[in-house]
JSON list of C-alpha atoms in Angstrom, two decimals:
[
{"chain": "A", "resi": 1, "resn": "UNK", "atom": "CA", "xyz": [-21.70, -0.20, 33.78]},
{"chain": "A", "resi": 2, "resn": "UNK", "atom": "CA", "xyz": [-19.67, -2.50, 31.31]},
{"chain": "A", "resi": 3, "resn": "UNK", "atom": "CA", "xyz": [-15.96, -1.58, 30.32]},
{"chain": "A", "resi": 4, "resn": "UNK", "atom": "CA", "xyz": [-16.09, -0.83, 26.73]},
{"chain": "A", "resi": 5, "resn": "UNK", "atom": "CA", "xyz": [-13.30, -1.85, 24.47]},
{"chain": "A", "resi": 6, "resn": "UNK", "atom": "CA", "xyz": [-11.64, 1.03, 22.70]},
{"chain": "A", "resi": 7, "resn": "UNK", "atom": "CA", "xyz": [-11.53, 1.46, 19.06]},
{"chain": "A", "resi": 8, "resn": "UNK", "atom": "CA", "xyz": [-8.28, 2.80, 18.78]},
{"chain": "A", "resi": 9, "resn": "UNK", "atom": "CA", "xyz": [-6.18, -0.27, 21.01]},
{"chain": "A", "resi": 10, "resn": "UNK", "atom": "CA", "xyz": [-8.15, -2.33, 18.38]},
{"chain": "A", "resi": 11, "resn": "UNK", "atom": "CA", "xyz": [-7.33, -0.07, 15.44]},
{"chain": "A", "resi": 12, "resn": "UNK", "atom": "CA", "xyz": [-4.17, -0.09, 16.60]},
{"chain": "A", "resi": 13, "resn": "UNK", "atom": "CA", "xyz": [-3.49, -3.58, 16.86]},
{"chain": "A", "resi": 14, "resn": "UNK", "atom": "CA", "xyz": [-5.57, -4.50, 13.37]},
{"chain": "A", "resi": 15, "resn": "UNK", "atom": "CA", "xyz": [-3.18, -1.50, 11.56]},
{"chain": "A", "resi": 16, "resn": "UNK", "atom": "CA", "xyz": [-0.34, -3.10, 12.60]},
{"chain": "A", "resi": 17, "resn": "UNK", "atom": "CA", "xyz": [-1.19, -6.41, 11.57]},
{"chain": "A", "resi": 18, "resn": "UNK", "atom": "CA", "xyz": [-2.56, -5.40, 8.22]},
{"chain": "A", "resi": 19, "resn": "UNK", "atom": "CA", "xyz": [0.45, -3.07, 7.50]},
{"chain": "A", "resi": 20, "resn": "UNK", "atom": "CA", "xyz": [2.79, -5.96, 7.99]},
{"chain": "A", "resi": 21, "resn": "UNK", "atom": "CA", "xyz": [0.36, -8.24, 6.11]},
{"chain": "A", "resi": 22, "resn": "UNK", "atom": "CA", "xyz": [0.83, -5.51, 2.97]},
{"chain": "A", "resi": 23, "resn": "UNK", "atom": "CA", "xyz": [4.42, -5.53, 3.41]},
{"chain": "A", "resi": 24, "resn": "UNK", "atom": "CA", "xyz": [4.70, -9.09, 3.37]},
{"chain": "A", "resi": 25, "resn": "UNK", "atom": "CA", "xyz": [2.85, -9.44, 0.00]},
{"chain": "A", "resi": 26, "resn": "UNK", "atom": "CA", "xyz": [4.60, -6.15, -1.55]},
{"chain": "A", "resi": 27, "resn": "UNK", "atom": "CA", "xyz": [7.95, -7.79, -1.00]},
{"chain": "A", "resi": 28, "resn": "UNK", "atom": "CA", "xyz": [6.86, -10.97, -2.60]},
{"chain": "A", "resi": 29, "resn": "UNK", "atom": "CA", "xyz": [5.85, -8.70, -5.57]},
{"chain": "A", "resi": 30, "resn": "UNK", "atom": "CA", "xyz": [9.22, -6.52, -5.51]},
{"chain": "A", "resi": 31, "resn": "UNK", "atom": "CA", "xyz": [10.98, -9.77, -5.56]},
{"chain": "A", "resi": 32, "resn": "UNK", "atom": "CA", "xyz": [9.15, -11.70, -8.16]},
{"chain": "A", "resi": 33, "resn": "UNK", "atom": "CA", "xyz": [9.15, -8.13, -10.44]},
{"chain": "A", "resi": 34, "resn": "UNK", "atom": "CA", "xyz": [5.38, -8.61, -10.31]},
{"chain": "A", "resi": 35, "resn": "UNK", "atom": "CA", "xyz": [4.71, -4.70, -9.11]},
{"chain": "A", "resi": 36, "resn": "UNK", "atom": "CA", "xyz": [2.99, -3.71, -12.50]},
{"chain": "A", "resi": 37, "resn": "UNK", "atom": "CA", "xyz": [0.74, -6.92, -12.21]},
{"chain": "A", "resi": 38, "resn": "UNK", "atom": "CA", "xyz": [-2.51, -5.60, -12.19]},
{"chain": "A", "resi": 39, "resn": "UNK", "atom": "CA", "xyz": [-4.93, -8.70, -11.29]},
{"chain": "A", "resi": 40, "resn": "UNK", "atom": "CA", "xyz": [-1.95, -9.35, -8.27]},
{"chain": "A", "resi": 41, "resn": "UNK", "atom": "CA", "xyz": [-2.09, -5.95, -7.17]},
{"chain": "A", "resi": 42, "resn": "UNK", "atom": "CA", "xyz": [-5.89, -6.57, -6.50]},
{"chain": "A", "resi": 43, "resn": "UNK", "atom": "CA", "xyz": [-5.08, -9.38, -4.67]},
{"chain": "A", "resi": 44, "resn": "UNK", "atom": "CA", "xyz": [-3.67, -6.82, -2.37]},
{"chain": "A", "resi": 45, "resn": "UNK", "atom": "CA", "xyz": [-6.69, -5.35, -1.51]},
{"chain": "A", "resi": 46, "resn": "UNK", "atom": "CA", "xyz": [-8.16, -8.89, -0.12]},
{"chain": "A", "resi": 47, "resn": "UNK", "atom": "CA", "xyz": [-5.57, -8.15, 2.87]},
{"chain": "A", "resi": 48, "resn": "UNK", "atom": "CA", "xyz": [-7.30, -5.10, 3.72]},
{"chain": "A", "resi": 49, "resn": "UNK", "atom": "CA", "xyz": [-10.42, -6.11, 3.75]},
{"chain": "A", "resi": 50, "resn": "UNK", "atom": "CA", "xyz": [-10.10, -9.50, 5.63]},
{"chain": "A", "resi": 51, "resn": "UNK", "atom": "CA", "xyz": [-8.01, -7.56, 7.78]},
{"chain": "A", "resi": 52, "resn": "UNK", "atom": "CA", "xyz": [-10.75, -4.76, 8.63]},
{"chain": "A", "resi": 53, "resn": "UNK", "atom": "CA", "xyz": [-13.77, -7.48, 8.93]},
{"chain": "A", "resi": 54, "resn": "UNK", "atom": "CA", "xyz": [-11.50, -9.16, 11.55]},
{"chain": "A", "resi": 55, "resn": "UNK", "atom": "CA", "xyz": [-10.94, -6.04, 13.46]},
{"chain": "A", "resi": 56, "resn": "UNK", "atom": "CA", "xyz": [-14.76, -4.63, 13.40]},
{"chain": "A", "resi": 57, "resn": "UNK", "atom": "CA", "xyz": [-15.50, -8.55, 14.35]},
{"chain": "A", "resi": 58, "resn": "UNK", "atom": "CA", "xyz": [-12.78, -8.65, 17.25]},
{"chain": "A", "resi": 59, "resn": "UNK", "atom": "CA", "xyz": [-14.31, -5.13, 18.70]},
{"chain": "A", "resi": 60, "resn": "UNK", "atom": "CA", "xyz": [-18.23, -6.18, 18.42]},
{"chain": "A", "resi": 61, "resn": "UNK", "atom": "CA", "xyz": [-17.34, -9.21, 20.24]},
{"chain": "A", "resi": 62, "resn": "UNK", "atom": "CA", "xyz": [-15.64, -7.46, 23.35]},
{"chain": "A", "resi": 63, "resn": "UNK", "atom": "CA", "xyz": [-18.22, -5.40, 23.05]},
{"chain": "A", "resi": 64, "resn": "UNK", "atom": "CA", "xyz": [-21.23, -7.94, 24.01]},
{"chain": "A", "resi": 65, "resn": "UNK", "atom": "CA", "xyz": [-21.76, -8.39, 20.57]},
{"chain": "A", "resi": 66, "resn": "UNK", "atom": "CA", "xyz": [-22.91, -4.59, 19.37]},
{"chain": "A", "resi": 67, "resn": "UNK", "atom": "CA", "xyz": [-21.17, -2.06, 17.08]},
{"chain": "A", "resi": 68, "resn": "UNK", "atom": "CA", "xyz": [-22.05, 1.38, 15.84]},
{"chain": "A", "resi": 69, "resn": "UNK", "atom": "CA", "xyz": [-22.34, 2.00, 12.41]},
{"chain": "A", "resi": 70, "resn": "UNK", "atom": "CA", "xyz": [-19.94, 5.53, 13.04]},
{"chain": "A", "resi": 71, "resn": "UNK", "atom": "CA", "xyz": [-17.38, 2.79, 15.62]},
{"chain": "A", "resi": 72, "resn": "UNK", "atom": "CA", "xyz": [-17.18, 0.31, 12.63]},
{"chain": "A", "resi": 73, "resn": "UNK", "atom": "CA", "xyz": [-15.83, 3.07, 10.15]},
{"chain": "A", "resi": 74, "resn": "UNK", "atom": "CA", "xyz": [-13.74, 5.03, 12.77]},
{"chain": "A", "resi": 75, "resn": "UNK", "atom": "CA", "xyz": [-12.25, 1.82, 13.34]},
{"chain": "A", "resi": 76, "resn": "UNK", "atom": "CA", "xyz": [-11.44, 0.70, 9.80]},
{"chain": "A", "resi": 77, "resn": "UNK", "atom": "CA", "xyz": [-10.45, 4.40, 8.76]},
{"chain": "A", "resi": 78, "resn": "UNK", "atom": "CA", "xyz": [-7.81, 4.32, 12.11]},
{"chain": "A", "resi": 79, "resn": "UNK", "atom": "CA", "xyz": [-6.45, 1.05, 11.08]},
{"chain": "A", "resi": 80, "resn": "UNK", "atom": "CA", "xyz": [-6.15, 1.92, 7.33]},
{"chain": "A", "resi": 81, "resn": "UNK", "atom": "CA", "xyz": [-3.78, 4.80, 8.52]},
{"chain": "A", "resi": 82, "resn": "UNK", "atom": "CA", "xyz": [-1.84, 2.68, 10.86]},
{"chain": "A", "resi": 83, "resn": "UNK", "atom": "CA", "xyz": [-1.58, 0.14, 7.96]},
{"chain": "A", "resi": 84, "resn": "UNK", "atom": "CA", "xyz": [-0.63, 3.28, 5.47]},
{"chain": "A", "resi": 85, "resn": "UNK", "atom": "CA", "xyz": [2.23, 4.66, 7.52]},
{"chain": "A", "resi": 86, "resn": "UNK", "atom": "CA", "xyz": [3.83, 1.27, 7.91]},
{"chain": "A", "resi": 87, "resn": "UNK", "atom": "CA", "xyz": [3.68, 0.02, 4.39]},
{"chain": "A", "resi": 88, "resn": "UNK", "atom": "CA", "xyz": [4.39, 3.30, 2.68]},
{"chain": "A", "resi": 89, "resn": "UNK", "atom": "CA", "xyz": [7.58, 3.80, 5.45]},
{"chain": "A", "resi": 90, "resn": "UNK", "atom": "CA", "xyz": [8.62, 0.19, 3.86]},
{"chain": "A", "resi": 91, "resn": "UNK", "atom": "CA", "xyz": [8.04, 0.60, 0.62]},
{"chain": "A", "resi": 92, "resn": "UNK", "atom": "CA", "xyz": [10.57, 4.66, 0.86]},
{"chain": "A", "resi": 93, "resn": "UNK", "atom": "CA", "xyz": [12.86, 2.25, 2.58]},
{"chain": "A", "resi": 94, "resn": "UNK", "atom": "CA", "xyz": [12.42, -1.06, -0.32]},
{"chain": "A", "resi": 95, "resn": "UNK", "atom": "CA", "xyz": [13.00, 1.49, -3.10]},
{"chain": "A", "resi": 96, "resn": "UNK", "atom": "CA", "xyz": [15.75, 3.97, -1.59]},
{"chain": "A", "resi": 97, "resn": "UNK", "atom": "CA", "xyz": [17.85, 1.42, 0.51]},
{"chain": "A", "resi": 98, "resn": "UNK", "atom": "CA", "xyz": [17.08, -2.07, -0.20]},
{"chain": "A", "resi": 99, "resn": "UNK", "atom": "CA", "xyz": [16.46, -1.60, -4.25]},
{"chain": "A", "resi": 100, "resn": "UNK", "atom": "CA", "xyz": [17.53, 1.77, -5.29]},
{"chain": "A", "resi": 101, "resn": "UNK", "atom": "CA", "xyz": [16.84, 0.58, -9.01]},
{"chain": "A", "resi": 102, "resn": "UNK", "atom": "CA", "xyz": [13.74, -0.22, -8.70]},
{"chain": "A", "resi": 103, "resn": "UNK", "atom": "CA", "xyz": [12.15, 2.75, -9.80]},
{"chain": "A", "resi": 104, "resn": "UNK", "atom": "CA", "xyz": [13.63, 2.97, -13.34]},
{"chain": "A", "resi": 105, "resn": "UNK", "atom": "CA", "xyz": [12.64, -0.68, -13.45]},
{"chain": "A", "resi": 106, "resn": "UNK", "atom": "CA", "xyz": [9.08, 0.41, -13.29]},
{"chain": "A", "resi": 107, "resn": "UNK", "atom": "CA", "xyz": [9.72, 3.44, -15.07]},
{"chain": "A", "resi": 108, "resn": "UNK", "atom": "CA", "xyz": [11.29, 1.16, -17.82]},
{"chain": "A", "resi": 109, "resn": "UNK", "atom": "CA", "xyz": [8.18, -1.39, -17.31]},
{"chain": "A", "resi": 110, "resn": "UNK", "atom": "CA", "xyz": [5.64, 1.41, -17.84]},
{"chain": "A", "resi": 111, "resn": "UNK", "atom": "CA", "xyz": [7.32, 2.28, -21.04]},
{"chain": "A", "resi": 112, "resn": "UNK", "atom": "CA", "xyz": [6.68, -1.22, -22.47]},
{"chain": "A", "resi": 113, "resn": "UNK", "atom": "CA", "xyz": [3.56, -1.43, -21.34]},
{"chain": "A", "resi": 114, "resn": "UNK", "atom": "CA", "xyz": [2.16, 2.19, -22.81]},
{"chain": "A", "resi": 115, "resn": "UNK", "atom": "CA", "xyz": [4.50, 1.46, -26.32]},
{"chain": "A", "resi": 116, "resn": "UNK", "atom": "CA", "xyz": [2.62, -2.03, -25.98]},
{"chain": "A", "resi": 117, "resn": "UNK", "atom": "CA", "xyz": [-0.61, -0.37, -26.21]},
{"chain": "A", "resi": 118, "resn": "UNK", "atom": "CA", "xyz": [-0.20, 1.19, -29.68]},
{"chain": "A", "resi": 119, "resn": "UNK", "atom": "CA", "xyz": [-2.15, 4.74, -28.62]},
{"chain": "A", "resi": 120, "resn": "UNK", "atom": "CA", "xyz": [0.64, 7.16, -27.54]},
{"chain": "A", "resi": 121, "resn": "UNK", "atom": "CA", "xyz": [3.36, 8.09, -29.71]},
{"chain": "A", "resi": 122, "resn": "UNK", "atom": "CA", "xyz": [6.71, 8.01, -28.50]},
{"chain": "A", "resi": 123, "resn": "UNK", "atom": "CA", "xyz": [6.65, 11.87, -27.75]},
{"chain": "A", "resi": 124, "resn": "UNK", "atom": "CA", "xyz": [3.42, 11.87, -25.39]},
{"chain": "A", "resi": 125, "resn": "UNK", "atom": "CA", "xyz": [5.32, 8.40, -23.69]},
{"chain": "A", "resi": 126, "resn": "UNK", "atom": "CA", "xyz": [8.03, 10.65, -22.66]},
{"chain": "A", "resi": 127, "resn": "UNK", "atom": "CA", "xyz": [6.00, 13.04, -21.85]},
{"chain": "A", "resi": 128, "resn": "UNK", "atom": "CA", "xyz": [3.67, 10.64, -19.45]},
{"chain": "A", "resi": 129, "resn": "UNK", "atom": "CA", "xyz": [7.16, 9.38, -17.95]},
{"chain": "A", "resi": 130, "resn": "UNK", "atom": "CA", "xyz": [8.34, 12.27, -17.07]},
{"chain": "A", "resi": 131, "resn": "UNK", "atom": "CA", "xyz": [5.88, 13.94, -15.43]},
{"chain": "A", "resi": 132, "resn": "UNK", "atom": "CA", "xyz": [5.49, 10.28, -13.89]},
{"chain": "A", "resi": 133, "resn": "UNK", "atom": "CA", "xyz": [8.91, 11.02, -12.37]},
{"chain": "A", "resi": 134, "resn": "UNK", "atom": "CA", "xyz": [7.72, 14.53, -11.14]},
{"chain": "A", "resi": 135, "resn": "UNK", "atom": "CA", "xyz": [5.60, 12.54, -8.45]},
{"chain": "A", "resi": 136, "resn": "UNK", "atom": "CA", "xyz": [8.33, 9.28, -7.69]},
{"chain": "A", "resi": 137, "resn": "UNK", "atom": "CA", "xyz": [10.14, 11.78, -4.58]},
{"chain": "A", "resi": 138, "resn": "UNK", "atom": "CA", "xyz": [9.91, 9.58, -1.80]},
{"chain": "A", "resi": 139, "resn": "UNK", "atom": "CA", "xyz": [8.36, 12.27, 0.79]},
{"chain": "A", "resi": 140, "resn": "UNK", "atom": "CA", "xyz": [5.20, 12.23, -2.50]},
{"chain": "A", "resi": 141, "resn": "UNK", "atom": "CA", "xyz": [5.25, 8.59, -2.63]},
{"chain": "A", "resi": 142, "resn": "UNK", "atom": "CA", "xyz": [5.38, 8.35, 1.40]},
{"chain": "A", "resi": 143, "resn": "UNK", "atom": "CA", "xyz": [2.28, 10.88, 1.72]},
{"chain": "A", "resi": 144, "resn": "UNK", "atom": "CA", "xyz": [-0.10, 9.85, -1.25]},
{"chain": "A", "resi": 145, "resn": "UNK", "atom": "CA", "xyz": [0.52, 5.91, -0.02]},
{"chain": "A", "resi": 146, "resn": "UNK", "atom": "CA", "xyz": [-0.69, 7.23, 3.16]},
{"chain": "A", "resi": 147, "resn": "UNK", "atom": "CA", "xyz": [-3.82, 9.12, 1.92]},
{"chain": "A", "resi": 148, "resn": "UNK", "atom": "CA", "xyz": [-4.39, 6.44, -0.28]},
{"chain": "A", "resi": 149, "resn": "UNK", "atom": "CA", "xyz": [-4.27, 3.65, 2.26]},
{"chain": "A", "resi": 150, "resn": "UNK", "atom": "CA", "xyz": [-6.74, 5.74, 4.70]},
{"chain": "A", "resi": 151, "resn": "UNK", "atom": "CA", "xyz": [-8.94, 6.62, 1.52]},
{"chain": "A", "resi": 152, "resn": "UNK", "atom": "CA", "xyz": [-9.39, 3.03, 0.70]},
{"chain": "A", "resi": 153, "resn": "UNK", "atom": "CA", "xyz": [-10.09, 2.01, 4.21]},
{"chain": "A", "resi": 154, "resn": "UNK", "atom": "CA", "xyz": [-12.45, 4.37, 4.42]},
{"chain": "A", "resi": 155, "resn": "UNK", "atom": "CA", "xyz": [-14.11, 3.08, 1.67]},
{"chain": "A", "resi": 156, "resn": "UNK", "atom": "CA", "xyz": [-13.90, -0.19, 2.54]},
{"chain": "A", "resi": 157, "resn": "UNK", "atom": "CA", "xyz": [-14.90, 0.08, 5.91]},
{"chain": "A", "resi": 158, "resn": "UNK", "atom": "CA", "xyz": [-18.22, 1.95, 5.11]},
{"chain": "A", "resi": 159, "resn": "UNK", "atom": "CA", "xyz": [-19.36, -0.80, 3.30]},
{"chain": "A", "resi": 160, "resn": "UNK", "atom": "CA", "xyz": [-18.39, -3.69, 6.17]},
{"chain": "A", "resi": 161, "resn": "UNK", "atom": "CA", "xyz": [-19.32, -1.67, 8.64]},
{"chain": "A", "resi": 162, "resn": "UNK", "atom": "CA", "xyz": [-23.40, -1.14, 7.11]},
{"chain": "A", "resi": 163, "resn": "UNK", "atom": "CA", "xyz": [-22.86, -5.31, 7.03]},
{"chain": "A", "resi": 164, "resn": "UNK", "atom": "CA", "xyz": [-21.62, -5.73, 10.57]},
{"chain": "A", "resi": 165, "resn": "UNK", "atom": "CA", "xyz": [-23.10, -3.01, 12.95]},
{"chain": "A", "resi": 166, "resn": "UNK", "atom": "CA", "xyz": [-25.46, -4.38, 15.40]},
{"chain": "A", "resi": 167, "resn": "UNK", "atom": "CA", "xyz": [-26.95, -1.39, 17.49]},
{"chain": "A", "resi": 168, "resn": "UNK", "atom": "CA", "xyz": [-28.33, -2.71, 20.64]},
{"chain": "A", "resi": 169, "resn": "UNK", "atom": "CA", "xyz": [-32.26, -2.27, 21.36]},
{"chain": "A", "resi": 170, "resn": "UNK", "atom": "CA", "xyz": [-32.27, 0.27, 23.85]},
{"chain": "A", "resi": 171, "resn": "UNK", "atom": "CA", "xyz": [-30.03, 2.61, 23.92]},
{"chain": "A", "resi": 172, "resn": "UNK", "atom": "CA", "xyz": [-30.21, 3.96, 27.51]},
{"chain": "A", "resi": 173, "resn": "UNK", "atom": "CA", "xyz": [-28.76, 0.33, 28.34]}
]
């Protein structure tokens, strides 16, 4: 009987790769003051994904070339956690150690962008910031990066992994 490759050492290792992948490209954003950036906040997303097709492609390929369709998405959704934990840890530590005005930066940014927009008036902008506050506590920000990462991967990784399972003929093999 053949050894089969575990999901989680691969998870583990493809969570920790994309995690510091995110980091990498969050810092370039905190530095550059591109945060609020929409269309380079997307761009964020293409680190997941290569990241997860590489992992469900490393773990078919130990595993003579065949993947479940339930392995792929256990596999994504363990990495996306691994990932979340990492680059919502960094990005507590960015805006609490590193940058502790950060936050009123993008509070400040927000503003512009909502007075900008012409619909609000200035009472429901306050309103919409401060209730936008309510939620900036870094244990909140720490735990909804988190469920967010692993939501997304999920996501994500149902749709690569109905592209790249390959169930083997028989079964009983």
């Amino acid at each position: 009987m053949d050894e089969k490759t575990s999901t989680a050492r691969v998870a583990l290792k493809w969570g920790l790769i994309i995690g510091v992948g995110t980091i990498l490209y969050s810092t370039l954003l905190f530095v550059l003051n591109l945060t609020t950036n929409r269309g380079l906040s997307v761009l964020g997303y293409g680190i997941f994904i290569a990241g997860l097709v590489l992992a469900m492609r490393e773990f078919r390929t130990a595993n003579g070339g065949y993947m479940t369709y339930g392995e792929g998405v256990g596999l994504g959704a363990l990495a996306s956690a691994i990932a979340g934990v990492l680059s919502s840890a960094y990005s507590i530590l960015y805006m609490t150690v590193i940058d502790t005005g950060f936050r009123e930066r993008l509070m400040e940014q927000t503003r512009e962008q909502l007075e900008e927009q012409g619909q609000l008036t200035d009472e429901q902008i306050d309103q919409a910031i401060e209730m936008g506050q309510s939620f900036q506590s870094p244990g909140l920000l720490f735990v909804f990066g988190i469920f967010g990462s692993i939501l997304i991967g999920v996501v994500l990784s149902l749709i690569i992994a109905a592209i790249m399972r390959r169930n083997k003929a028989n079964p009983f093999e």
